[in-house]
């Protein structure tokens, strides 16, 4: 017979579990990344788990760059709508003679 799983009685139980285990998760990710760097430095083949962590970090870093660029463009668009194009360099005044 298959045991019945009614799920957690408390709706916030899953969230509390995730928050409580978050430091251990990130510590494990850091450990895998350090293992990858050590493997490369010492000429050994990184484990598949270490390679996966490096790929994940590259994807996250790329997403952060794209998100930052998007925020910059949105802010500049907002500024253009509100103020119009900015003068990037004021005209130089002639030197007094």
Short mmCIF file of C-alpha atoms in Angstrom, two decimals:
data_model
loop_
_atom_site.label_atom_id
_atom_site.label_comp_id
_atom_site.label_asym_id
_atom_site.label_seq_id
_atom_site.Cartn_x
_atom_site.Cartn_y
_atom_site.Cartn_z
CA UNK A 1 0.00 0.00 0.00
CA UNK A 2 1.26 3.49 -0.85
CA UNK A 3 1.51 5.73 2.22
CA UNK A 4 -0.73 8.76 2.18
CA UNK A 5 0.99 12.14 2.12
CA UNK A 6 -1.29 14.97 3.15
CA UNK A 7 1.54 17.50 2.97
CA UNK A 8 2.56 19.81 5.76
CA UNK A 9 -0.12 20.79 8.24
CA UNK A 10 1.31 24.29 8.47
CA UNK A 11 1.38 26.20 5.15
CA UNK A 12 4.58 28.01 6.16
CA UNK A 13 6.45 24.84 7.13
CA UNK A 14 8.06 24.43 3.70
CA UNK A 15 9.20 28.07 3.63
CA UNK A 16 10.63 27.83 7.15
CA UNK A 17 12.52 24.68 6.14
CA UNK A 18 13.94 26.42 3.04
CA UNK A 19 15.09 29.45 5.04
CA UNK A 20 16.62 27.26 7.75
CA UNK A 21 18.60 25.17 5.23
CA UNK A 22 19.70 28.11 3.05
CA UNK A 23 23.09 28.73 4.76
CA UNK A 24 24.01 25.05 4.38
CA UNK A 25 23.01 25.15 0.68
CA UNK A 26 25.21 28.16 -0.07
CA UNK A 27 28.07 26.73 1.99
CA UNK A 28 27.90 23.56 -0.14
CA UNK A 29 27.86 25.65 -3.35
CA UNK A 30 30.92 27.59 -2.18
CA UNK A 31 32.66 24.32 -1.27
CA UNK A 32 31.99 22.91 -4.75
CA UNK A 33 33.28 26.08 -6.42
CA UNK A 34 36.42 26.04 -4.27
CA UNK A 35 36.90 22.36 -5.18
CA UNK A 36 36.66 23.26 -8.88
CA UNK A 37 39.24 26.03 -8.52
CA UNK A 38 41.52 23.67 -6.60
CA UNK A 39 41.15 21.00 -9.27
CA UNK A 40 42.11 23.42 -12.03
CA UNK A 41 45.07 24.77 -10.02
CA UNK A 42 46.38 21.26 -9.27
CA UNK A 43 45.76 19.77 -12.72
CA UNK A 44 43.14 17.22 -11.71
CA UNK A 45 39.79 16.68 -13.41
CA UNK A 46 36.91 18.46 -11.59
CA UNK A 47 33.98 16.29 -10.55
CA UNK A 48 30.73 16.59 -12.50
CA UNK A 49 29.13 18.23 -9.46
CA UNK A 50 31.89 20.88 -9.37
CA UNK A 51 31.51 21.51 -13.11
CA UNK A 52 27.76 21.89 -12.69
CA UNK A 53 28.25 24.49 -9.95
CA UNK A 54 30.61 26.51 -12.18
CA UNK A 55 28.10 26.40 -15.06
CA UNK A 56 25.33 27.53 -12.70
CA UNK A 57 27.45 30.44 -11.45
CA UNK A 58 28.22 31.53 -15.02
CA UNK A 59 24.52 31.51 -15.89
CA UNK A 60 23.66 33.50 -12.75
CA UNK A 61 26.45 36.00 -13.43
CA UNK A 62 25.23 36.47 -17.01
CA UNK A 63 21.67 36.99 -15.82
CA UNK A 64 22.86 39.59 -13.31
CA UNK A 65 24.73 41.50 -16.04
CA UNK A 66 21.66 41.49 -18.29
CA UNK A 67 19.42 42.61 -15.42
CA UNK A 68 21.80 45.45 -14.52
CA UNK A 69 21.94 46.60 -18.15
CA UNK A 70 18.14 46.48 -18.34
CA UNK A 71 17.83 48.65 -15.22
CA UNK A 72 20.30 51.19 -16.65
CA UNK A 73 18.40 51.38 -19.95
CA UNK A 74 15.04 51.72 -18.18
CA UNK A 75 16.38 54.52 -15.97
CA UNK A 76 17.80 56.32 -18.99
CA UNK A 77 14.51 55.93 -20.88
CA UNK A 78 12.66 57.36 -17.88
CA UNK A 79 15.07 60.28 -17.70
CA UNK A 80 14.67 60.96 -21.43
CA UNK A 81 10.88 60.98 -21.08
CA UNK A 82 11.02 63.33 -18.09
CA UNK A 83 13.88 65.68 -19.04
CA UNK A 84 14.70 65.10 -22.68
CA UNK A 85 18.18 64.23 -23.91
CA UNK A 86 20.98 65.45 -21.70
CA UNK A 87 23.74 67.65 -23.00
CA UNK A 88 26.78 65.51 -22.51
CA UNK A 89 29.36 68.26 -22.74
CA UNK A 90 28.75 72.00 -22.34
CA UNK A 91 30.07 74.26 -25.03
CA UNK A 92 33.47 75.67 -24.13
CA UNK A 93 33.58 79.36 -23.41
CA UNK A 94 36.13 81.39 -25.26
CA UNK A 95 39.15 82.22 -23.17
CA UNK A 96 39.26 85.85 -22.01
CA UNK A 97 41.80 87.92 -23.88
#
